[in-house]
Short mmCIF file of C-alpha atoms in Angstrom, two decimals:
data_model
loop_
_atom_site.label_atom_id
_atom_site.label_comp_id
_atom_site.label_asym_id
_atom_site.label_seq_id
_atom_site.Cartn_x
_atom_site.Cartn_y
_atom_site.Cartn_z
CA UNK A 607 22.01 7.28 25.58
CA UNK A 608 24.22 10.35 24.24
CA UNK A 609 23.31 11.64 21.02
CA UNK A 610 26.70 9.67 19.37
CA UNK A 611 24.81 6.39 20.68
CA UNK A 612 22.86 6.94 17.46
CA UNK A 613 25.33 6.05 15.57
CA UNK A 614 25.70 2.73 16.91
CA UNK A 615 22.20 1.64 17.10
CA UNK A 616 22.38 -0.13 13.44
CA UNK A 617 25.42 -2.32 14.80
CA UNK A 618 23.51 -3.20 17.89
CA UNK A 619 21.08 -4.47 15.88
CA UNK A 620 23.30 -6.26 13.65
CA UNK A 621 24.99 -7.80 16.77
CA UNK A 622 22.13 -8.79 17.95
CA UNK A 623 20.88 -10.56 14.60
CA UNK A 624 24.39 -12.26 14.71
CA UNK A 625 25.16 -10.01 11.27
CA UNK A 626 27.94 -8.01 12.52
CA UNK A 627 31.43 -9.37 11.29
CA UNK A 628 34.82 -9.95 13.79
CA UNK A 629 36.31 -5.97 13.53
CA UNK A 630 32.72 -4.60 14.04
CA UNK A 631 32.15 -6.70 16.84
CA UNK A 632 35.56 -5.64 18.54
CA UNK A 633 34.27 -1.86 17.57
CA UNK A 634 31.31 -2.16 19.01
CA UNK A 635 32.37 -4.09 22.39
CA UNK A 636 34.65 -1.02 22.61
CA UNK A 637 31.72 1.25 22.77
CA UNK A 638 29.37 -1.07 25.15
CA UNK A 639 32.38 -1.60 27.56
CA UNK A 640 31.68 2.20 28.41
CA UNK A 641 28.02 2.62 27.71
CA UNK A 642 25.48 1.35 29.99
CA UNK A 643 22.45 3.12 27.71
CA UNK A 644 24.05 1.27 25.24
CA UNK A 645 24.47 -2.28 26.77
CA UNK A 646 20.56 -1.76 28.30
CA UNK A 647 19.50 -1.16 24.28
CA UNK A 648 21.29 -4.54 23.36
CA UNK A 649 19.41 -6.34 26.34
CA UNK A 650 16.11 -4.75 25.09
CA UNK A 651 16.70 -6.08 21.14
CA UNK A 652 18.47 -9.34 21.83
CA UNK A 653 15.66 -11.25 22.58
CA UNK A 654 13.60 -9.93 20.26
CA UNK A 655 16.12 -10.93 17.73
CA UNK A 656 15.93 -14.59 19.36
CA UNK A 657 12.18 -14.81 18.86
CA UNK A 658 12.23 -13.99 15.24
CA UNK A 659 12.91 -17.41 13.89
CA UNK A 660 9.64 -19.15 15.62
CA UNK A 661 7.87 -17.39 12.64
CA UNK A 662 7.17 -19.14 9.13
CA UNK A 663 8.52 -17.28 6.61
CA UNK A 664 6.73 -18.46 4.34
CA UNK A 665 3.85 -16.47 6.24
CA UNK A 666 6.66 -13.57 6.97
CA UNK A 667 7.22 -12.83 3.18
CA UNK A 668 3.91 -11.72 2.56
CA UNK A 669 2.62 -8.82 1.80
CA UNK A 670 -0.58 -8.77 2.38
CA UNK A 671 -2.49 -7.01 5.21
CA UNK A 672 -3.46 -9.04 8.00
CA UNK A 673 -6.68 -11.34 7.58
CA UNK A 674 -9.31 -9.74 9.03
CA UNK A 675 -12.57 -11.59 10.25
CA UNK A 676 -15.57 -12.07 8.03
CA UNK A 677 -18.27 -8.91 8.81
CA UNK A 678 -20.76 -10.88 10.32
CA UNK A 679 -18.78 -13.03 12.83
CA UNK A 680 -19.27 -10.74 15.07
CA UNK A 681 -22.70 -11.15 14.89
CA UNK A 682 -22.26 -14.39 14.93
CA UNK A 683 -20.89 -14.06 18.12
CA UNK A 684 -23.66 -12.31 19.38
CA UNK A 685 -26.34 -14.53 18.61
CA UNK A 686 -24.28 -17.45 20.35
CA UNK A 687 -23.76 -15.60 23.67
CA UNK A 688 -27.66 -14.40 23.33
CA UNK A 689 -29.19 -17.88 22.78
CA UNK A 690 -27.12 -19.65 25.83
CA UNK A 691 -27.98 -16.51 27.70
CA UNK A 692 -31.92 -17.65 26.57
CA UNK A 693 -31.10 -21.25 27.32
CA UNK A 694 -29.81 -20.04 30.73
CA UNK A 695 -32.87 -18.80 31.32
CA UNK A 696 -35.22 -21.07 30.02
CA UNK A 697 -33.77 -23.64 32.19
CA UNK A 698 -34.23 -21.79 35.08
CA UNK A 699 -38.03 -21.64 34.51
CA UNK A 700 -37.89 -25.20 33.64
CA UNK A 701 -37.77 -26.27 37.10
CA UNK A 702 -41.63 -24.77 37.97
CA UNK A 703 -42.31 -26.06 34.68
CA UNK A 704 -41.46 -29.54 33.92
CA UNK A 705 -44.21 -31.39 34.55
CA UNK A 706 -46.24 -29.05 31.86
CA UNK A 707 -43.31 -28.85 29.69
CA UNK A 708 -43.19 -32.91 29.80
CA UNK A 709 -46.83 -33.37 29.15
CA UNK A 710 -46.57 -31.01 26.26
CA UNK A 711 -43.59 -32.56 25.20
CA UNK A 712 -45.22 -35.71 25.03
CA UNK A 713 -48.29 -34.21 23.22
CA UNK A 714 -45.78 -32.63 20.95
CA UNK A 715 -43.83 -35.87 20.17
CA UNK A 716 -46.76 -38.01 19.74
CA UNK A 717 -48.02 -36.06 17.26
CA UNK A 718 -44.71 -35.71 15.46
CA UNK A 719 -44.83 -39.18 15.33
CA UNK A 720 -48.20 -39.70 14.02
CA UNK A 721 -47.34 -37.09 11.01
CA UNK A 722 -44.19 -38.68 10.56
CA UNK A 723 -45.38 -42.72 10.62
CA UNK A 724 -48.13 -41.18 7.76
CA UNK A 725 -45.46 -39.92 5.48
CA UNK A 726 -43.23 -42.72 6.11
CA UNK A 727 -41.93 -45.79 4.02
CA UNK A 728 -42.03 -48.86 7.07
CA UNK A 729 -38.71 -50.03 5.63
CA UNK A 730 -37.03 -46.48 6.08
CA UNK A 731 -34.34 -46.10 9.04
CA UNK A 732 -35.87 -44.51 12.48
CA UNK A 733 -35.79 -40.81 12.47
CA UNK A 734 -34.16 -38.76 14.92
CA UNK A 735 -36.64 -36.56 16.62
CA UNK A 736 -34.91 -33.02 18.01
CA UNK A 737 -36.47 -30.42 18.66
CA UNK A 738 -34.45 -26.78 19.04
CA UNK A 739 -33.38 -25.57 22.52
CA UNK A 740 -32.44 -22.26 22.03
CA UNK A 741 -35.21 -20.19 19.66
CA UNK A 742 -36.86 -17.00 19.76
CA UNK A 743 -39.61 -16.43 22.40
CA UNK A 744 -42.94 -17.49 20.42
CA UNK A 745 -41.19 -19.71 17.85
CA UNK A 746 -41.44 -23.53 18.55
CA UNK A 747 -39.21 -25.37 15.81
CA UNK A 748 -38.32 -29.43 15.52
CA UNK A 749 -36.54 -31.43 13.05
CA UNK A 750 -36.94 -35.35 12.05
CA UNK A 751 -33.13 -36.29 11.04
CA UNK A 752 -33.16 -39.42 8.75
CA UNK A 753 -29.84 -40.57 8.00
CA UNK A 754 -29.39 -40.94 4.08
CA UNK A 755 -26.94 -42.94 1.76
CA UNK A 756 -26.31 -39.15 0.24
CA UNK A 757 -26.69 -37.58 3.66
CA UNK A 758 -28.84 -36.57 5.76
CA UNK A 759 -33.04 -35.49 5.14
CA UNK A 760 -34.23 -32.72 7.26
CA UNK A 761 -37.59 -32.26 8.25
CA UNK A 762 -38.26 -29.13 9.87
CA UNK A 763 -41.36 -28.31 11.24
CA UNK A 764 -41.84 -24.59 12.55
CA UNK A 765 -44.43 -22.25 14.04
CA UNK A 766 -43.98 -19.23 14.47
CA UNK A 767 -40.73 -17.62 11.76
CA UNK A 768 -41.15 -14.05 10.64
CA UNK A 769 -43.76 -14.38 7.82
CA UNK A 770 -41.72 -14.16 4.41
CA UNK A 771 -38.63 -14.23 5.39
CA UNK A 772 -35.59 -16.17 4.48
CA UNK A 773 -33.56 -18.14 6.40
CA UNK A 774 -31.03 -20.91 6.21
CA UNK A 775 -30.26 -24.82 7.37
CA UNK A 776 -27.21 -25.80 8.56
CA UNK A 777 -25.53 -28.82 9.99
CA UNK A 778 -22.10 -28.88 11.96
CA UNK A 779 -20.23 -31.59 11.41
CA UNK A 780 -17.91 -33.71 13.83
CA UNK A 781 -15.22 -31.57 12.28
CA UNK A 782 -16.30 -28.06 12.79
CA UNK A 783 -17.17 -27.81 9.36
CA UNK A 784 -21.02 -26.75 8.78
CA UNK A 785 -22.56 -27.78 6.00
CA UNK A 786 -25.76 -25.86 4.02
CA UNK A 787 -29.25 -27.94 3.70
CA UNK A 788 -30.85 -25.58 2.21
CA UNK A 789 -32.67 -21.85 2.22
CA UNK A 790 -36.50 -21.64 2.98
CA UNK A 791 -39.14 -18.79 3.34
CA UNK A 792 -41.48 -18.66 6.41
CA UNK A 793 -44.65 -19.12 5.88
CA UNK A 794 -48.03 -18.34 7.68
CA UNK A 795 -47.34 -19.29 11.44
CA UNK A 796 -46.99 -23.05 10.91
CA UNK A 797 -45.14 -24.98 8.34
CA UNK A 798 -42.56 -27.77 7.13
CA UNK A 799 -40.57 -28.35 4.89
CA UNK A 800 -37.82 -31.28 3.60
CA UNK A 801 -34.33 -30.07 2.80
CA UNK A 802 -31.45 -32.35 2.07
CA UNK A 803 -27.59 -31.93 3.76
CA UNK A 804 -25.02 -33.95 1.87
CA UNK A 805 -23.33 -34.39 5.68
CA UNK A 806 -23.73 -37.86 6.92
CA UNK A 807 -26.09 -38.19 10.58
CA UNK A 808 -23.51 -39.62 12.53
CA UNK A 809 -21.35 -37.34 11.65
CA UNK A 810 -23.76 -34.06 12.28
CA UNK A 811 -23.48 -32.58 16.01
CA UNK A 812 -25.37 -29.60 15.81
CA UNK A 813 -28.22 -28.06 13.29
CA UNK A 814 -29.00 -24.53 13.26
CA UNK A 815 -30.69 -22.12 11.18
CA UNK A 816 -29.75 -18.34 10.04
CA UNK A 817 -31.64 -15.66 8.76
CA UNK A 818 -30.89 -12.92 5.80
CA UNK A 819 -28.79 -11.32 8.49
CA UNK A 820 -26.52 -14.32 9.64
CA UNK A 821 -27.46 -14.34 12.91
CA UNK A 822 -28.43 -17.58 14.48
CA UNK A 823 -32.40 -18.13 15.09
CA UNK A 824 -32.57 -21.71 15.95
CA UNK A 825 -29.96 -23.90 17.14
CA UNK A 826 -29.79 -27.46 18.73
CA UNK A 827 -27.10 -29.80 19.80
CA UNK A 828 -27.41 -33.18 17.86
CA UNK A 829 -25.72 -35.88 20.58
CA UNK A 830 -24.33 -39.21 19.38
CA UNK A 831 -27.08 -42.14 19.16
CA UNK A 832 -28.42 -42.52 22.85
CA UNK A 833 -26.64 -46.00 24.21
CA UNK A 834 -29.81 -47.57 25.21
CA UNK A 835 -30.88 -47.83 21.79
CA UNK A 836 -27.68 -49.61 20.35
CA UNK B 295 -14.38 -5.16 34.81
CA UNK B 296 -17.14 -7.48 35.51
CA UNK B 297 -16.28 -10.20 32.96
CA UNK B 298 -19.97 -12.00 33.09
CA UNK B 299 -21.48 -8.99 33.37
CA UNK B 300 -19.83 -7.79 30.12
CA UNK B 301 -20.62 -11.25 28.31
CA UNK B 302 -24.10 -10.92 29.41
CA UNK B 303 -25.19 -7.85 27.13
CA UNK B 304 -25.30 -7.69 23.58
CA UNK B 305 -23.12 -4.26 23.91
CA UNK B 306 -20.46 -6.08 26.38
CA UNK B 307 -20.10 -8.83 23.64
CA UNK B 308 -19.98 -6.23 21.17
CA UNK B 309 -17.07 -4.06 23.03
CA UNK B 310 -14.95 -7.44 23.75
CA UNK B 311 -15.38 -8.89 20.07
CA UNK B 312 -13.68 -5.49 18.79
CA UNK B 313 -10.81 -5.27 21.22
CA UNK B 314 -10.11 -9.19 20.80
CA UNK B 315 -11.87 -10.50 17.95
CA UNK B 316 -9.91 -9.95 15.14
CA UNK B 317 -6.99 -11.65 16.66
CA UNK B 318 -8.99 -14.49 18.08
CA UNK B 319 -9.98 -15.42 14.67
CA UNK B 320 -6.53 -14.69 13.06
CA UNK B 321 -4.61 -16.76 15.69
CA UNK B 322 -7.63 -19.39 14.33
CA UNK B 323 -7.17 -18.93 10.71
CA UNK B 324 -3.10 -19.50 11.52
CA UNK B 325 -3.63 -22.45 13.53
CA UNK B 326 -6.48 -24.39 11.77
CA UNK B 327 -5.81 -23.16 8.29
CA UNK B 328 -9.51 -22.78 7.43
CA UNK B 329 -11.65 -19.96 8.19
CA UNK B 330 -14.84 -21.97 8.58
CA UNK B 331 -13.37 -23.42 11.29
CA UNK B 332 -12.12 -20.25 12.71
CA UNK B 333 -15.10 -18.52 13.03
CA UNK B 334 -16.24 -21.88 14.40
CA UNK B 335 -13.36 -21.86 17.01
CA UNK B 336 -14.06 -18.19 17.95
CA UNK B 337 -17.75 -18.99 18.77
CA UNK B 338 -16.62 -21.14 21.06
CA UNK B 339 -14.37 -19.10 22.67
CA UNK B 340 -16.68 -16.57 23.55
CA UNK B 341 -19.20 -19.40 24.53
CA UNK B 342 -16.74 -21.15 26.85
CA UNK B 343 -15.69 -17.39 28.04
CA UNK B 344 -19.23 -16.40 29.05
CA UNK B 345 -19.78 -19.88 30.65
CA UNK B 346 -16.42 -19.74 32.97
CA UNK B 347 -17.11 -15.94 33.29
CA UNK B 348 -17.04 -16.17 37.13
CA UNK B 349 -14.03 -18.03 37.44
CA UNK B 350 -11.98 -15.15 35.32
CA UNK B 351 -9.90 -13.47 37.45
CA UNK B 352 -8.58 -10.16 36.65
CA UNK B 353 -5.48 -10.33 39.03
CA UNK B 354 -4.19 -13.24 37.52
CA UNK B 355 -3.34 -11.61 33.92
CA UNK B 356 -5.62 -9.61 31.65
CA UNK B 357 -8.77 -10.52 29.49
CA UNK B 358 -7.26 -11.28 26.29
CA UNK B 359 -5.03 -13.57 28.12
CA UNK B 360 -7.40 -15.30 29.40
CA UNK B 361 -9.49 -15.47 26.12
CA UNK B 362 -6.59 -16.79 24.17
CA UNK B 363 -6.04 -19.75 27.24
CA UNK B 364 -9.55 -20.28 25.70
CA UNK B 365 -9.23 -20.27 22.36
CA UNK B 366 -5.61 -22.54 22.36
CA UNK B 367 -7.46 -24.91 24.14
CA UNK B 368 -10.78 -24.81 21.57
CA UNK B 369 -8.24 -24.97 18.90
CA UNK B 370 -6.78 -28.21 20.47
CA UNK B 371 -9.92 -29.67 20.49
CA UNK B 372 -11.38 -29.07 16.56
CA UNK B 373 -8.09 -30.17 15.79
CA UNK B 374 -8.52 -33.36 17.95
CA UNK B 375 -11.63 -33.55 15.93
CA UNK B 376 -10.81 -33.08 12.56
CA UNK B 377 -8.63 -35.82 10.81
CA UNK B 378 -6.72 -34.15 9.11
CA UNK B 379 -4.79 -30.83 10.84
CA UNK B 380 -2.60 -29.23 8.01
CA UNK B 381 -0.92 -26.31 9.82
CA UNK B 382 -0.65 -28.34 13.21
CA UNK B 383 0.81 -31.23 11.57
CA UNK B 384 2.86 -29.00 9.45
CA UNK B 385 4.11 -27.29 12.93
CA UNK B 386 6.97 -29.98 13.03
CA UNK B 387 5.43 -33.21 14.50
CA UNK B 388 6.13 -36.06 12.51
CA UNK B 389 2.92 -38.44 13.15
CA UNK B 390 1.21 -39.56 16.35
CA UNK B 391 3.70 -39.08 19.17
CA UNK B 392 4.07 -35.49 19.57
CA UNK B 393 1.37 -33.75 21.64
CA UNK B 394 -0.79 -31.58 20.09
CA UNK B 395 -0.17 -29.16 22.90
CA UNK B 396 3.54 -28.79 21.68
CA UNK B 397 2.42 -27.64 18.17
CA UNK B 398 -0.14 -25.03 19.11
CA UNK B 399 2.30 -23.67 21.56
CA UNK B 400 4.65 -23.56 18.51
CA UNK B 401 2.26 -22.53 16.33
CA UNK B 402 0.99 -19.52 18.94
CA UNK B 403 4.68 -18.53 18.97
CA UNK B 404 4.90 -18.46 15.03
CA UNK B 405 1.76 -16.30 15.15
CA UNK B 406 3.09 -13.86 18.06
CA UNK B 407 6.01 -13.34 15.66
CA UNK B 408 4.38 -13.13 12.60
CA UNK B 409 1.10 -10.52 13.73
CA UNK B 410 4.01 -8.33 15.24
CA UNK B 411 5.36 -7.92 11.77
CA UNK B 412 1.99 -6.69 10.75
CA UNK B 413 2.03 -4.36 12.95
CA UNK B 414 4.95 -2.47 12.48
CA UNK B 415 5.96 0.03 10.04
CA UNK B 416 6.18 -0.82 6.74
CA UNK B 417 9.59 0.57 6.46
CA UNK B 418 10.89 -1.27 9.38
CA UNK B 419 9.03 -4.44 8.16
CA UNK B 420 10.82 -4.52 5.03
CA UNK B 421 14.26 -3.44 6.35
CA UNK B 422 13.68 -6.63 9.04
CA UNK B 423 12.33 -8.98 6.58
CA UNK B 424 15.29 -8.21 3.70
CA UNK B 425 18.39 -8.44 6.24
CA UNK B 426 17.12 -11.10 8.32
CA UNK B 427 14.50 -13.36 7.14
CA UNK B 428 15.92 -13.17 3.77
CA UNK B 429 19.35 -13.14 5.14
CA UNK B 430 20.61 -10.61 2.22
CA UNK B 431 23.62 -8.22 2.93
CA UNK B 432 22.81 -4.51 4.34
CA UNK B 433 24.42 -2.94 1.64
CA UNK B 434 22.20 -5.10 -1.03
CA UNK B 435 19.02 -3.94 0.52
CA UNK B 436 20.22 0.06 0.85
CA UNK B 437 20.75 0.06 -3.51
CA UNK B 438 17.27 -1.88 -3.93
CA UNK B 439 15.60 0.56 -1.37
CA UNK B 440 17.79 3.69 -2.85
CA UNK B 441 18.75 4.50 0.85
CA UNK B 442 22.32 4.69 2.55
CA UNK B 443 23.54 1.43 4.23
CA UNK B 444 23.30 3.59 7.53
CA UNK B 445 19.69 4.16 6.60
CA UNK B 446 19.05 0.23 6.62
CA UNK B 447 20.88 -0.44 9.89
CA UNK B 448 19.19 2.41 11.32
CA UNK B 449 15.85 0.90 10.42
CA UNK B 450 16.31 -2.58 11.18
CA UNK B 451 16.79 -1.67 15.00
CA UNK B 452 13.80 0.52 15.31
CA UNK B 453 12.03 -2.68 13.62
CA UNK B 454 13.61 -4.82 16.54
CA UNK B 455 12.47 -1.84 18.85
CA UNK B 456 8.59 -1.66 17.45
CA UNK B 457 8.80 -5.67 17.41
CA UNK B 458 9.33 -5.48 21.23
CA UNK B 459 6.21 -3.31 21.78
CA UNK B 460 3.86 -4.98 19.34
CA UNK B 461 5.15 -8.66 21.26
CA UNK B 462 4.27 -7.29 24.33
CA UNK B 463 1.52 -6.05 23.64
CA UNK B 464 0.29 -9.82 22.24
CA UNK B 465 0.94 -11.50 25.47
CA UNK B 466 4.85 -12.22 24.50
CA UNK B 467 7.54 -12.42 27.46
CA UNK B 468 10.58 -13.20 25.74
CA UNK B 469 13.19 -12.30 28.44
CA UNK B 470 13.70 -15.66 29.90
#
C-alpha cells in the first residue's frame, strides 16, 4: 500500500459497512481497479464488517468495562480440581480398602442412625443419610437431609474442622443455583449442628461447605431418591 | 503442554484460570445471564477439562478452544436445567422447537463480537459504535467528537482492523 492508499482507507471502510454512497463507490472502484494493497485491505475488513451485526447492541452501547470474574472464583476453581484430584485418589486406595471401609461404614451408619432415631419424631419423613466424599485428610463429615415444607433441615455432623473457625453450608440446586443454610464455627474435634436451607430436597443435587476463605472444604453429590426405594 | 499434568497442580490450575478464566466466566455471564450460575458453569468447565485431560489434543486446535467446546456444552446443559433461560430464549427462538444448540452458537457469536469491542481502543470503539451500530452520518459524529470527518473514517477502519485481531484472537474465523 503506497502512502496515497491512506487516503482511501476511511472509504474502504465505509464500503465495506455498506455507508459509502453511488459517486464514492465509482471513486473508489477506480482506485481498487489498480490497487491490489488496496483490494487485499477490503478483503481483510469486509468480513469483519459482516460479523458486526451478530452482536446485541443493546450489550454494544455500553460503556462499561468488561465484567470481570468475582476474586475468589479462581479459588473456587482450585478447590474443585483439588478435591476430585483427592477423590481420584481416595478411590484408588479404596480398592485395598473396601472391606474396612464397608465395615466402618456400617459402624458409622448404624450409629448415625441410632443418634438420629433418638432425636427423631416417628411421624417425621426418612432422612437422607450422605456422608461427604471429597474432605480434607483427617476430617470425617456427614449430613442427615430431611426434606421440609420450608425446605430442607441439615444435620451435619463433623470431626475433625479447624477449631474456631467459620465456615459455610450450601446446597446446589437442580438449577445451578446454590443456596446458603447457614454459617457455623468448629468446635472441639467432634460436633453437630442443625441448619435450615429454604431449597426444597428434591430439588438439592449437591451440598458443600466453605470456609472464611471461599474455598470448598467438604463437598458431596446429593443423587435423586435411589429407585429401589420408590 | 501436558494438559493433565497442568490440571493436576494447584499452580497449573492457577496459570490456566488467568489466561482463560476471565473469558470463561464472561462468555457465562453473557449466555446464562446470572453470575451464580457462571461461576457455577466455569467450575465445571475446569472439572470436565481435568477429567477429559487425556483426550485433549493439542494438534487439533489450541487450549482455550478446547475449554470453550467445554464450557458451550456446560452452558447447554444448566440451561437444559434451569426453567427458565432469559438470554438463550431471548437469542431468537420462539418456544420449544429451536435447539438450544442454535442459540448458544448465536449467542457465542454475539459474545465474539461484543468482547472484541472491549478490546479495542476506545477511540476506535466509539468511532465503530457511532457510524455503525448507531447508524449516524460520519460527518455527525466528527462535530460531536470535535474531529475532521477524515478523522472519523480514518478511525472507523483501524476499528475494523483491531476488530480482526481481537476476533482472531477469540477463536473467530470469519472468512467463509
Amino acid at each position: 500500500m503506497s502512502e496515497s492508499c491512506r487516503e482511501w482507507r476511511g472509504d474502504l471502510a465505509a464500503a465495506a459497512l455498506g455507508r459509502l454512497d453511488a459517486d464514492e463507490r465509482v471513486g473508489l472502484q477506480a482506485h481498487l481497479d489498480g490497487c491490489a494493497a488496496c483490494r487485499a485491505e477490503l478483503a481483510d475488513i469486509t468480513p469483519v464488517a459482516a460479523a458486526l451485526p451478530a452482536a446485541d447492541p443493546a450489550y454494544v452501547t455500553t460503556r462499561s468495562p468488561a465484567t470481570v470474574p468475582p476474586p475468589g472464583l479462581a479459588e473456587r476453581v482450585l478447590g474443585r480440581l483439588a478435591f476430585a484430584r483427592a477423590d481420584e485418589r481416595r478411590r484408588g486406595r479404596r480398592r485395598i480398602g473396601v472391606v474396612v471401609a464397608t465395615a466402618a461404614a456400617a459402624v458409622a451408619a448404624a450409629i448415625g442412625l441410632l443418634v438420629l432415631g433418638a432425636s427423631l419424631d416417628s411421624s417425621a419423613a426418612p432422612a437422607r443419610h450422605i456422608a461427604f466424599g471429597t474432605a480434607p485428610v483427617g476430617v470425617n463429615a456427614a449430613v442427615d437431609l430431611r426434606s421440609e415444607d420450608y425446605g430442607t433441615e441439615v444435620k451435619l455432623d463433623v470431626r475433625g474442622l479447624d477449631d474456631g473457625e467459620w465456615y459455610w453450608l450450601w446446597l446446589t440446586g437442580t438449577d445451578g443455583r446454590r443456596v446458603n443454610a447457614g454459617t457455623f464455627r468448629a468446635s472441639g474435634h467432634h460436633f453437630s449442628t442443625d441448619m435450615t436451607s429454604a431449597l426444597p430436597l428434591s430439588k438439592a443435587r449437591r451440598i458443600w461447605v466453605t470456609d472464611g476463605a471461599d474455598n470448598v472444604v467438604l463437598d458431596a453429590h446429593i443423587g435423586p431418591r435411589a429407585s429401589s426405594q420408590s | 503442554m501436558d494438559t493433565r499434568a497442568a490440571l493436576a497442580s494447584d499452580d497449573g490450575v492457577r496459570a490456566v484460570y488467568s489466561a482463560h478464566g476471565p473469558e470463561l466466566y464472561r462468555f457465562a455471564v453473557r449466555s446464562l445471564g446470572d453470575t451464580g450460575l457462571a461461576e457455577e458453569a466455569v467450575q465445571e468447565t475446569f472439572l470436565r477439562a481435568w477429567q477429559a485431560a487425556e483426550r485433549f489434543d493439542e494438534t487439533l486446535g489450541s487450549l482455550r478452544t478446547w475449554l470453550f467446546a467445554i464450557i458451550r456444552n456446560v452452558v447447554i446443559d444448566l440451561s437444559r436445567a434451569r426453567s427458565v433461560r432469559p438470554e438463550l430464549a431471548s437469542a431468537g427462538s420462539q418456544e420449544s422447537e429451536t435447539p438450544v444448540d442454535d442459540d448458544i452458537d448465536r449467542v457465542l457469536a454475539a459474545w465474539q463480537v461484543e468482547e472484541a469491542l472491549h478490546k479495542i481502543g476506545d477511540e476506535h470503539r466509539i468511532a465503530l459504535i457511532e457510524v455503525h451500530y448507531k447508524g449516524r452520518a460520519y460527518s455527525e459524529v466528527a462535530v460531536d467528537l470535535g474531529v475532521p470527518v477524515g478523522t472519523v473514517k480514518s478511525r472507523v477502519f483501524y476499528a475494523l482492523k483491531a476488530m480482526r485481531l481481537a476476533l482472531e484472537e477469540l477463536g473467530w474465523s470469519g472468512d467463509e
